[in-house]
Coordinates of C-alpha atoms and ligand atoms in Angstrom, one line a residue:
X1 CA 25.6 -168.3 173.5
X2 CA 28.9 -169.6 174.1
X3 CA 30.1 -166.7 174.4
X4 CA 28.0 -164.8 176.7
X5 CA 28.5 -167.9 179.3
X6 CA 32.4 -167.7 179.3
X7 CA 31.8 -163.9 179.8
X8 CA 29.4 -164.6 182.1
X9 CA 32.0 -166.8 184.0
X10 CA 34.6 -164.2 183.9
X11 CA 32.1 -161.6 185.7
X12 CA 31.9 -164.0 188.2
X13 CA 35.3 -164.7 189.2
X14 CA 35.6 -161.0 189.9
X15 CA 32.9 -161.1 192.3
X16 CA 33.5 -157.3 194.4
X17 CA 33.1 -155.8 191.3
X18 CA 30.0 -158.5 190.4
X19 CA 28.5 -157.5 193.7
X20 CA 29.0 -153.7 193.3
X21 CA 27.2 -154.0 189.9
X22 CA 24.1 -155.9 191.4
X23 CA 23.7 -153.8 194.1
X24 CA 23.8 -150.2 191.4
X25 CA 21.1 -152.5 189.6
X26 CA 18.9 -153.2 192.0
X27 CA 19.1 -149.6 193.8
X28 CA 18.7 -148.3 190.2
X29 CA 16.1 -150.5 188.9
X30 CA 17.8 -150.5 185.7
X31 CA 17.9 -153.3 183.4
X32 CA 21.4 -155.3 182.2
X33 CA 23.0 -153.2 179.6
X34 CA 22.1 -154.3 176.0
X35 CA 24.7 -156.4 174.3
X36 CA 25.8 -157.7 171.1
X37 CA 25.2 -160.8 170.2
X38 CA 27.6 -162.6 168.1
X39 CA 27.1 -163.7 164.7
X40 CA 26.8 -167.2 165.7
X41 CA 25.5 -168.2 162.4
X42 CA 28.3 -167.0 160.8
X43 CA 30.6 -169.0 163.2
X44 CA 29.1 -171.9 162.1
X45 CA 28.6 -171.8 158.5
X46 CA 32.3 -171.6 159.1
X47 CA 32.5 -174.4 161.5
X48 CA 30.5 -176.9 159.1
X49 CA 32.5 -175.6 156.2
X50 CA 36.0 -176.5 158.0
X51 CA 34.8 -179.7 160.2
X52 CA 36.0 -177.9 163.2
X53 CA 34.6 -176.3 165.7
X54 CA 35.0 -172.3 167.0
X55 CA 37.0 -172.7 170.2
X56 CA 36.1 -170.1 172.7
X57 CA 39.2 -169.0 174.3
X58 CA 41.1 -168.1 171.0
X59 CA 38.5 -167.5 168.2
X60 CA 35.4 -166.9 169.9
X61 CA 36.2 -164.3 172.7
X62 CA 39.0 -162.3 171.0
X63 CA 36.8 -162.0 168.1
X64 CA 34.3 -159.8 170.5
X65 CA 37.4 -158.5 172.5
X66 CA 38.5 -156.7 168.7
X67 CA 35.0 -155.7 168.2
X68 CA 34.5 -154.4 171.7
X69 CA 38.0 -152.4 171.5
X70 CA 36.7 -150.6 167.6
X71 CA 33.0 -150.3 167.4
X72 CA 32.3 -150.2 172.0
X73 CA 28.8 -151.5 172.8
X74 CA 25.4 -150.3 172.2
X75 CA 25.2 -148.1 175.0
X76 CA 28.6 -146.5 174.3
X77 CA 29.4 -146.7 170.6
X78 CA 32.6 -145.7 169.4
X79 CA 34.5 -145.4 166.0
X80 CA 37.7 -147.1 165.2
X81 CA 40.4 -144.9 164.2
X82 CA 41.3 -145.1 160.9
X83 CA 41.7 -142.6 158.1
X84 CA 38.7 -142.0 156.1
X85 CA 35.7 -143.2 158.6
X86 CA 35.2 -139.5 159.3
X87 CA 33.3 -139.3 156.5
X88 CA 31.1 -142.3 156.6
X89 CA 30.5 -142.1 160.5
X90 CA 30.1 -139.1 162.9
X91 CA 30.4 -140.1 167.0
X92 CA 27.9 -137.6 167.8
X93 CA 25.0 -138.6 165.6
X94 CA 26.0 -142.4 167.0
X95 CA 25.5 -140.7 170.6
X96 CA 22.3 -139.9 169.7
X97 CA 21.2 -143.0 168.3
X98 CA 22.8 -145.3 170.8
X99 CA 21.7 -146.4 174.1
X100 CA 18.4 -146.6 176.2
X101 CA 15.8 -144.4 175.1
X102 CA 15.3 -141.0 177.0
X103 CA 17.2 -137.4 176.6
X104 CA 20.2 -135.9 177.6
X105 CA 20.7 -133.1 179.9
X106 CA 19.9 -130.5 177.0
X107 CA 16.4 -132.2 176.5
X108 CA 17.5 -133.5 173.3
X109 CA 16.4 -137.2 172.1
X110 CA 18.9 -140.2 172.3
X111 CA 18.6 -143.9 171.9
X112 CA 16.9 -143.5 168.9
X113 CA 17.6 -147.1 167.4
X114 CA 16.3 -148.3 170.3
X115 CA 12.9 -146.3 170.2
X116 CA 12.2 -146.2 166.4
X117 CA 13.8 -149.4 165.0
X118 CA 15.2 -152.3 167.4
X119 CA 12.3 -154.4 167.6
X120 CA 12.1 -155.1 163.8
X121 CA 15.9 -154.6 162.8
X122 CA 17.5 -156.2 166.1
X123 CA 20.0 -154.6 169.0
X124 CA 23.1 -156.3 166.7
X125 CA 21.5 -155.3 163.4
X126 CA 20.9 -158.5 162.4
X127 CA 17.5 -158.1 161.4
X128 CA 16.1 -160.6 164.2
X129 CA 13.9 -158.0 166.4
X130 CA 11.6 -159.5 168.3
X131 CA 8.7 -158.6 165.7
X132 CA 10.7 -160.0 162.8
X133 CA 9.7 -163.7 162.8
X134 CA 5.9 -162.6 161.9
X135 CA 6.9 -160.4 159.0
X136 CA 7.6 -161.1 155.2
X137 CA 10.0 -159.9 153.9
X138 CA 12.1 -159.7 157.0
X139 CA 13.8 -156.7 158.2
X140 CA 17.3 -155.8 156.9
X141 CA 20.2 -157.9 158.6
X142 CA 22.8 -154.7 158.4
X143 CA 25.6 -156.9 158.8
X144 CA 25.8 -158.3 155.2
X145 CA 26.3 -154.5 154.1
X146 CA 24.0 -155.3 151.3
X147 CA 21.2 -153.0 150.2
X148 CA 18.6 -153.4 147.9
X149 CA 17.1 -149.6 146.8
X150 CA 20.0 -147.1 146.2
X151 CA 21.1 -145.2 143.7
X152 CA 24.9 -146.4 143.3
X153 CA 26.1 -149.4 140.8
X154 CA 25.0 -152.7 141.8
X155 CA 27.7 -154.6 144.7
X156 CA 28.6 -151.3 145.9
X157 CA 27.1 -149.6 149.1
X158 CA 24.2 -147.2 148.7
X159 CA 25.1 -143.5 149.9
X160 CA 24.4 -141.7 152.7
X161 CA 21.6 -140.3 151.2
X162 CA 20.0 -143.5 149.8
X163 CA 19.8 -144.2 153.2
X164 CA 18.3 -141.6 154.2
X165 CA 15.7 -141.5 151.3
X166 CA 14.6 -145.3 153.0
X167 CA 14.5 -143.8 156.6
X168 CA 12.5 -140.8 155.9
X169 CA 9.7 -142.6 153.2
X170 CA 9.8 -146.0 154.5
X171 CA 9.1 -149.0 152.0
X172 CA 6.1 -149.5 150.6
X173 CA 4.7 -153.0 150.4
X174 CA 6.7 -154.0 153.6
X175 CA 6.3 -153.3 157.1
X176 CA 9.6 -150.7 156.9
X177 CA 7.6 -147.9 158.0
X178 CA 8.1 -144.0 157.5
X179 CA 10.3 -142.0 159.5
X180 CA 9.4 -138.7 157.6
X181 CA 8.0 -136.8 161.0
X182 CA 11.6 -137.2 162.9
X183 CA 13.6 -134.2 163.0
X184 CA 16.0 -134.4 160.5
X185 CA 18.8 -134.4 162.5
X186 CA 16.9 -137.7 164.3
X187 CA 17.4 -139.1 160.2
X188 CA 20.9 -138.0 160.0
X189 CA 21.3 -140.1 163.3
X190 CA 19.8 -142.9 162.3
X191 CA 21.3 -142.9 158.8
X192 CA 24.6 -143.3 160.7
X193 CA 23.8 -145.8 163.0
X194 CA 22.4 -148.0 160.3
X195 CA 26.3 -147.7 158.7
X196 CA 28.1 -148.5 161.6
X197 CA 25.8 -151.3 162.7
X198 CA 26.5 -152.4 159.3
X199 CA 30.4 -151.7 159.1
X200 CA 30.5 -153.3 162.1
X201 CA 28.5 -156.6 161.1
X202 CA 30.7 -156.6 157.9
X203 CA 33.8 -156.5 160.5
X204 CA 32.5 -159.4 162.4
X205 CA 32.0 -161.4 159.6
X206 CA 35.5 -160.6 158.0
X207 CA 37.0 -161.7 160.7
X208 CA 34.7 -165.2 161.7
X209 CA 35.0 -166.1 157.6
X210 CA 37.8 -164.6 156.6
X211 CA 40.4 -167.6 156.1
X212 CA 43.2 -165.1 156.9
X213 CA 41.3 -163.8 160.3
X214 CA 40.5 -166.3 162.6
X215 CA 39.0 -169.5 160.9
X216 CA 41.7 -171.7 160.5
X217 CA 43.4 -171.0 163.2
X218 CA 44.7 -174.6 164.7
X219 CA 42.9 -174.2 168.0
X220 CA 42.6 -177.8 168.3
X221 CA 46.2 -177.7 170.3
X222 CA 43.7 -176.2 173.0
X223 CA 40.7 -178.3 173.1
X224 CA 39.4 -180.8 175.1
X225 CA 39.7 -184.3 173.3
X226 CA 36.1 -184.6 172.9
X227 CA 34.9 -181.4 171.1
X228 CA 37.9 -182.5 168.1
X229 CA 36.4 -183.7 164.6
X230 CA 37.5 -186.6 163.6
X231 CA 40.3 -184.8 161.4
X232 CA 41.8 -182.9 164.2
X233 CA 41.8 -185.9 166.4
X234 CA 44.4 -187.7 163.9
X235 CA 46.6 -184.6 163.5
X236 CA 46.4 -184.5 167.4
X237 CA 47.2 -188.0 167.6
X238 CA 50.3 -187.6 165.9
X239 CA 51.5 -184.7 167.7
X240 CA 54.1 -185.3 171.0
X241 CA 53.5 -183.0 173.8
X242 CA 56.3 -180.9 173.1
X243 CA 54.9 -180.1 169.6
X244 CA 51.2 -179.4 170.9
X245 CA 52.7 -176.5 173.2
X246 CA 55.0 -175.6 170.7
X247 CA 51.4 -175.0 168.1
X248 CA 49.7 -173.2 170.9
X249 CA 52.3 -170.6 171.1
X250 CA 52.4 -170.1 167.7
X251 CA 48.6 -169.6 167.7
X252 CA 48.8 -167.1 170.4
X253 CA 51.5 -165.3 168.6
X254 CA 48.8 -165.3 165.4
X255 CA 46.2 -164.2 167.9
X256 CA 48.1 -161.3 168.7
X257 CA 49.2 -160.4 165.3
X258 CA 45.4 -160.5 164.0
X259 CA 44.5 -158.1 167.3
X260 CA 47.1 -155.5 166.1
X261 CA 46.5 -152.4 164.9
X262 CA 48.6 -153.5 161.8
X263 CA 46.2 -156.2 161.0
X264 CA 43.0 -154.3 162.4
X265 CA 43.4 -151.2 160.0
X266 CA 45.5 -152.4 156.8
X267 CA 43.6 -155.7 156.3
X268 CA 40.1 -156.0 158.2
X269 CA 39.2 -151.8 157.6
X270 CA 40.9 -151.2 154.5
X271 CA 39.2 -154.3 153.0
X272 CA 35.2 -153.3 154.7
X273 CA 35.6 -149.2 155.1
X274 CA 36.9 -148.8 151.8
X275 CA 33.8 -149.4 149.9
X276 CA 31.5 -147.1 152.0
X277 CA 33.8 -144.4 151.0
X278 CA 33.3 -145.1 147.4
X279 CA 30.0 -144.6 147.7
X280 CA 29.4 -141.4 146.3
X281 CA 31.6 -142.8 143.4
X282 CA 29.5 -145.0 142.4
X283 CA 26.0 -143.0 141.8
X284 CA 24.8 -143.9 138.4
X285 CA 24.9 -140.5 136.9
X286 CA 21.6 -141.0 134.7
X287 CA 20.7 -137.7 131.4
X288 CA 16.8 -136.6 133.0
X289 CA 14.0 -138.2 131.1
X290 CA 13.3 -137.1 127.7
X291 CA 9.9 -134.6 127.8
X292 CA 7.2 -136.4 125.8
X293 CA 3.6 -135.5 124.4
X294 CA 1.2 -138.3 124.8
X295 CA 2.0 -140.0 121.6
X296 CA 5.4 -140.3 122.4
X297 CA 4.5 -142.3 125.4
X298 CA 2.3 -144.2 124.3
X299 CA 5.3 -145.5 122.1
X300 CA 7.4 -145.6 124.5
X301 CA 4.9 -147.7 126.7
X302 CA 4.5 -150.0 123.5
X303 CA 8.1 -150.8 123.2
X304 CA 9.1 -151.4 126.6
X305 CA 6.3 -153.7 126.6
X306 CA 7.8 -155.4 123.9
X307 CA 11.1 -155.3 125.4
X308 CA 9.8 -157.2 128.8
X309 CA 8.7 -159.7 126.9
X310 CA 11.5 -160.0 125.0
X311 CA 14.7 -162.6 125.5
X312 CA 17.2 -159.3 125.8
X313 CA 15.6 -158.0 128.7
X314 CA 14.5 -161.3 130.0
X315 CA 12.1 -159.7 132.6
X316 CA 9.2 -162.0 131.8
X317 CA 11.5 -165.3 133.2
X318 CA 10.8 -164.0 136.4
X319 CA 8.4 -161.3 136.7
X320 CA 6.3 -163.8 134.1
X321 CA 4.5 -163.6 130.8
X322 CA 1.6 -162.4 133.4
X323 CA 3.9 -159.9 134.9
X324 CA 2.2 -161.6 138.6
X325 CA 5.7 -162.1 139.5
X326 CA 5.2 -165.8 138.8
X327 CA 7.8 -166.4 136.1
X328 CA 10.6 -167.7 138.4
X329 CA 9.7 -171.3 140.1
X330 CA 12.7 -172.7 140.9
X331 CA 13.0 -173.9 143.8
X332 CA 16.2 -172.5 145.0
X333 CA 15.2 -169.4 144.5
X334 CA 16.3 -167.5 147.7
X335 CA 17.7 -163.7 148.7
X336 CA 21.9 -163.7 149.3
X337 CA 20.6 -162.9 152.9
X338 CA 19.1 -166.6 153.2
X339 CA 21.0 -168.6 150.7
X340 CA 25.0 -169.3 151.2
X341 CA 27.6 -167.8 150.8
X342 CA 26.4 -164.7 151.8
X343 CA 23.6 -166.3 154.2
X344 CA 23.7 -169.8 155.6
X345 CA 21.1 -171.9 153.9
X346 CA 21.9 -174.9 151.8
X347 CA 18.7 -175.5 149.9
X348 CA 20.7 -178.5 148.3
X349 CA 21.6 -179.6 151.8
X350 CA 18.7 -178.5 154.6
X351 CA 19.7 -181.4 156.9
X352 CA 21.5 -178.4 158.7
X353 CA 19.1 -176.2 158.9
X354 CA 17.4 -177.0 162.7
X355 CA 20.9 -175.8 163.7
X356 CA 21.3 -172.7 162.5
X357 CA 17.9 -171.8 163.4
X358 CA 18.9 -172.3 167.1
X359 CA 21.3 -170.1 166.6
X360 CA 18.7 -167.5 165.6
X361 CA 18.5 -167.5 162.2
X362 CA 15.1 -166.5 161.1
X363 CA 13.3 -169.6 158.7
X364 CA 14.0 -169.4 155.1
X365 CA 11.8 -167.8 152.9
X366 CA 11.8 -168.4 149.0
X367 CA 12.2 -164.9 147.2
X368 CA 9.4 -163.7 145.0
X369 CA 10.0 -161.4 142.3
X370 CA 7.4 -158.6 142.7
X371 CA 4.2 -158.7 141.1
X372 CA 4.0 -156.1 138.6
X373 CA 0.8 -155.6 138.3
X374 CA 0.0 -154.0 142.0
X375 CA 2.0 -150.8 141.2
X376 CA 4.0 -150.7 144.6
X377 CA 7.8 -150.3 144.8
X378 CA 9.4 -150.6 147.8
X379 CA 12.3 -148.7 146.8
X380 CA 10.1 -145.3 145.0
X381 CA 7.7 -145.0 142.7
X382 CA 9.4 -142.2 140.8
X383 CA 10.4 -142.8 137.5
X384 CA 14.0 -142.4 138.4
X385 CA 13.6 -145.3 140.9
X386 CA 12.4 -147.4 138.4
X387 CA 15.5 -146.7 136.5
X388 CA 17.9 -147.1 139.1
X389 CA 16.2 -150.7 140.0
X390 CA 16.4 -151.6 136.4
X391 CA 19.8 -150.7 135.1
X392 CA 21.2 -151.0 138.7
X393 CA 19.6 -154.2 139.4
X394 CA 18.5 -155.2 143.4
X395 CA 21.4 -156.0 145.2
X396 CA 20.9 -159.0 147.6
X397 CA 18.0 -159.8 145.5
X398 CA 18.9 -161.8 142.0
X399 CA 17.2 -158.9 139.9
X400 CA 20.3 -158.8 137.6
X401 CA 21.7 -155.1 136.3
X402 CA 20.3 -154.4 132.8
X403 CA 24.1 -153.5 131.3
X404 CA 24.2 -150.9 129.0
X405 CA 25.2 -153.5 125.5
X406 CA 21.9 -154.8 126.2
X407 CA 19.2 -151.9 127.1
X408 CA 20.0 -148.4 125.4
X409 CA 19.2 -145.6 128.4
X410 CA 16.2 -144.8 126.3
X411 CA 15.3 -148.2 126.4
X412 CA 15.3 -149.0 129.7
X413 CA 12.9 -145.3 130.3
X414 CA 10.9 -147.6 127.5
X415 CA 10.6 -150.2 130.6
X416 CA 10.2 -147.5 133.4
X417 CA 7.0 -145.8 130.7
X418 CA 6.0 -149.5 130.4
X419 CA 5.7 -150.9 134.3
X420 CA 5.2 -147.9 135.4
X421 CA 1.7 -146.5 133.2
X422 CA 0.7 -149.2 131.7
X423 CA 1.4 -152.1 133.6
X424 CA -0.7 -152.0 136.1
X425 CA -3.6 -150.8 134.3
X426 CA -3.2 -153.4 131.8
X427 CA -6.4 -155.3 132.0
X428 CA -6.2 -157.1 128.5
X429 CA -3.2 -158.7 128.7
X430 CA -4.3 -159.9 132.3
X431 CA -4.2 -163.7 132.1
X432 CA -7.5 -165.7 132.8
X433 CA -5.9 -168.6 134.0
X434 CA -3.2 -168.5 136.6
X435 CA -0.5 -171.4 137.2
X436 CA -2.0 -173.5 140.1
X437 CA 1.9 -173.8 141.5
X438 CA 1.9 -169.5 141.6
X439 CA -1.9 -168.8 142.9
X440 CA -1.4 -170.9 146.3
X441 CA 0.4 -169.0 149.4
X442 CA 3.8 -169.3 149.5
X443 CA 5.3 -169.1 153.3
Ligands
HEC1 C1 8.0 -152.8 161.8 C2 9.3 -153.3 161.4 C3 10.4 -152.3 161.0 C4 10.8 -151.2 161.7 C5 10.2 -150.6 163.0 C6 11.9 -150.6 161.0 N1 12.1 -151.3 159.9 FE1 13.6 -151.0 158.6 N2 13.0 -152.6 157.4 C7 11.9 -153.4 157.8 C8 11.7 -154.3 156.7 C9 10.7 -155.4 156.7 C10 12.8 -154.1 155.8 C11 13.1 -154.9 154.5 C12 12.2 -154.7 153.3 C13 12.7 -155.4 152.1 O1 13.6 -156.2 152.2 O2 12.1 -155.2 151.0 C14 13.5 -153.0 156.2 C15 14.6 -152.5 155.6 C16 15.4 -151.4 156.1 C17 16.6 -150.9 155.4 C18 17.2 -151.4 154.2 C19 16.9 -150.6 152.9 C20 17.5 -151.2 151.7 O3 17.7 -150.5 150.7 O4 17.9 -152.4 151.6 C21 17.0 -149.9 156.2 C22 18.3 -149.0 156.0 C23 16.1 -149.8 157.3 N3 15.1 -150.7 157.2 C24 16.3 -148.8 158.4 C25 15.4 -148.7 159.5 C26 15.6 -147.8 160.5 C27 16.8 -146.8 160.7 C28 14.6 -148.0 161.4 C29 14.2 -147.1 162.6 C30 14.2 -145.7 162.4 C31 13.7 -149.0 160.8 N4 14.3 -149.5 159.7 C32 12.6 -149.5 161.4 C33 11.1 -153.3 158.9 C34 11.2 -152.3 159.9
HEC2 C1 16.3 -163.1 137.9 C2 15.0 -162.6 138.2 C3 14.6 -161.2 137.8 C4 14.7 -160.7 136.5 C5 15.3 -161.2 135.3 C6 14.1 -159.4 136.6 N1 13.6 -159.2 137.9 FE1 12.6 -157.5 138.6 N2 12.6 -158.3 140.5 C7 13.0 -159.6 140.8 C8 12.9 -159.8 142.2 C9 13.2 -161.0 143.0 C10 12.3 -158.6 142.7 C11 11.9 -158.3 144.2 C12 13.1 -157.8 144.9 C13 12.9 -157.5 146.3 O1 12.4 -156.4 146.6 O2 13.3 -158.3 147.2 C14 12.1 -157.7 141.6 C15 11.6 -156.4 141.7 C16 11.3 -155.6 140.6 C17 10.7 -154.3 140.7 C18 10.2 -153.6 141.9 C19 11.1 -152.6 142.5 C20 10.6 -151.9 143.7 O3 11.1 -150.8 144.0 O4 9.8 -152.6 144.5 C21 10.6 -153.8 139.4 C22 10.0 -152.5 139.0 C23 11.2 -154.8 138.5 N3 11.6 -155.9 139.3 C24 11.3 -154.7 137.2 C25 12.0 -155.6 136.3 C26 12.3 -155.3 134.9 C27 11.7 -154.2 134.1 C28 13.0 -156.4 134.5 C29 13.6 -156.6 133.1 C30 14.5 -155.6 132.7 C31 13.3 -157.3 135.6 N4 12.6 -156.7 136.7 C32 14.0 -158.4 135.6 C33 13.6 -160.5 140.0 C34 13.9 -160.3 138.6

């Protein structure tokens, strides 16, 4: 907000060039072009973290000058050039999913994002589409780079095709719907714009959070007495003239170091771009499920029901001894897209939260683990899914990795035979009496 009213200012000043863009608007009849909205939560996790406040001149509006320069705007995406991104990102699937909706001259579909997903998943990514308030869960927020249903190692980034796999079959149980009847080069599209959006997000966030990027830079030199904490006001005190313009010079020269190319590439890149590359590295290479007459299931089925159950495997603490998903009731129980670091909620300390939910945040919502019992996986039904969830864990999500000293590979297909077909069908084990605290709506 802060932002888009200095930038607002600045169109102003130049007013020819304001009045030749109001007059193409109002012969066109087109609307403002879309534009990213800062990560405003982000700035101020940082700003209550630090006591001090964003200043716009020299954290808030090079911060979207740098992102402007690398990643361009939603109409006209671009790709920062730095070794590598070529295979993570390709400019001419971004074309297609970019900008307004319509076709180019060939007759061939383009603002795809804009069409298929924006209204859940946001313009920025950040999950905050106008739809997203009314559903549960929410749609992604891109800009943690965090993904919950992929085939790679739990913390690193799902590949391409994981992506794709979501795209094209949607998620079940959620309002992520299915994208199967695009063509599939309208997929690949998407699938791309989904990892910029998201390299991007991660970008922004490196450099608001980052302490080595822009947070503690000593912008106080520049700020009006009253917007200083107390803090800066006694360092400011202190300081003679001389030495508060000798500090703003040396923040400007950081300013400039942290827009260079040097800094850009070797620090903020290396450090975001480098784990979408090792992607493909990170696929859990998994031996194909054993064949098996019935008998052999049926044992199967019986010992991964005794490993839920048991302390190993610790399913039951959250999933429950009922497997209703009513096992976990604590009350800070919250997804890394909510709770801080990685989100901006405090459950410890929600005196803050009115604030960040003017900033847009969306109104925290406890996680739930997943009731067992209704057979429906958001991330595949197959048994391979099931095995990637379990040994991989869900990212984002506090279902921890089943590591391989505790849970054999045949044991953990024990636990896919075992939610999978029998689970759900399980009527004996079903409890008769439910906890009260679990059987009432939560959110
Ligand atoms: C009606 C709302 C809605 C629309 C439209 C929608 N999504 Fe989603 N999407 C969701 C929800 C909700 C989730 C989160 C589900 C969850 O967390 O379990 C999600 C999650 C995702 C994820 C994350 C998957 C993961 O493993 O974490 C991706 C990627 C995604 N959507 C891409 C898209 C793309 C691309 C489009 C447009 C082609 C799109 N979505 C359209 C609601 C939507
Ligand atoms: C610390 C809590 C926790 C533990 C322990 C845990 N889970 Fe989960 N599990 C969850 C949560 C939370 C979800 C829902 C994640 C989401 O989609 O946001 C989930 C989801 C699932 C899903 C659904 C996947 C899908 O595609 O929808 C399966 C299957 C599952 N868990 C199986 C297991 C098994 C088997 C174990 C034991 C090896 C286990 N869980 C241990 C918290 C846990």
């Amino acid at each position: 907000m802060i932002l888009q009213t200095v930038k607002h200012n600045r169109l102003l000043l130049r007013v020819p060039g304001f009045l030749f863009c109001m007059s193409l608007f109002l012969l066109s009849g087109c609307s403002e072009p879309a534009q990213y909205r800062l990560n405003l939560v982000a700035v101020h996790k940082v700003e209550l973290a630090n006591d001090s406040s964003f200043e716009s001149e020299h954290q808030l509006e090079p911060i979207a000058d740098i992102l402007e320069a690398m990643f361009g705007t939603p109409d006209l995406p671009q790709i920062p050039p730095v070794p590598g991104i070529e295979d993570v990102l390709d400019i001419d699937k971004l074309y297609m999913a970019a900008g307004p909706y319509g076709t180019d001259e060939h007759g061939k579909a383009q603002g795809l994002y804009r069409q298929h997903c924006v209204h859940c998943h946001g313009i920025s990514g950040d999950g905050a589409g106008p739809t997203a308030a009314i559903l549960n869960p929410y749609p992604r927020d891109y800009r943690l780079g965090k993904f919950k249903f992929k085939s790679t190692a739990s913390g690193s980034k799902p590949t391409h095709g994981d992506l794709k796999k979501t795209i094209e079959n949607g998620m079940t149980g959620t309002a992520m719907p299915s994208f199967k009847l695009l063509d599939s080069d309208e997929v690949e599209a998407l699938v791309h714009y989904v990892k910029y959006l998201s390299i991007r997000g991660e970008v922004e966030r490196y450099l608001i959070e980052d302490g080595d990027q822009f947070a503690e830079l000593f912008t106080a030199v520049f700020k009006d007495h009253s917007q200083l904490s107390d803090d800066e006001k006694e360092e400011i005190d202190e300081m003679s003239t001389e030495e508060i313009k000798e500090e703003q010079e040396t923040v400007d020269a950081e300013i400039v170091y942290l827009k260079s190319q040097e800094n850009l590439v070797e620090n903020v890149m290396e450090f975001v771009l480098s784990k979408w590359i090792e992607a493909d590295d990170n696929v859990l290479e998994i031996k194909p499920k054993p064949e098996m007459n019935l008998k052999e299931l049926e044992e199967s089925m019986a010992n991964g029901r005794k490993l839920f159950f048991s302390k190993d495997a610790a399913c039951s603490t959250c999933h429950g001894d009922t497997a209703l998903g009513d096992g976990q009731t604590a009350a800070d129980f919250y997804d890394d897209w909510t709770e801080i670091p990685g989100g901006f909620y405090d459950p410890k300390n929600p005196e803050s939260l009115p604030e960040f939910l003017a900033l847009g945040a969306l109104e925290p919502r406890k996680l739930r683990p997943r009731n067992l019992r209704q057979g429906v996986y958001r991330g595949g039904r197959r048994p391979i899914d099931i095995f990637w969830r379990i040994r991989n864990g869900i990212d984002g999500s506090k279902m921890p990795a089943a590591k391989e000293v505790a849970l054999t590979d045949e044991e953990v297909w024990n636990l896919v035979d075992f939610v999978r077909s029998a689970l759900p069908y399980d009527q004996l084990s079903r409890p008769l009496v439910h906890k009260p605290e679990n059987t009432k709506e939560i959110n």
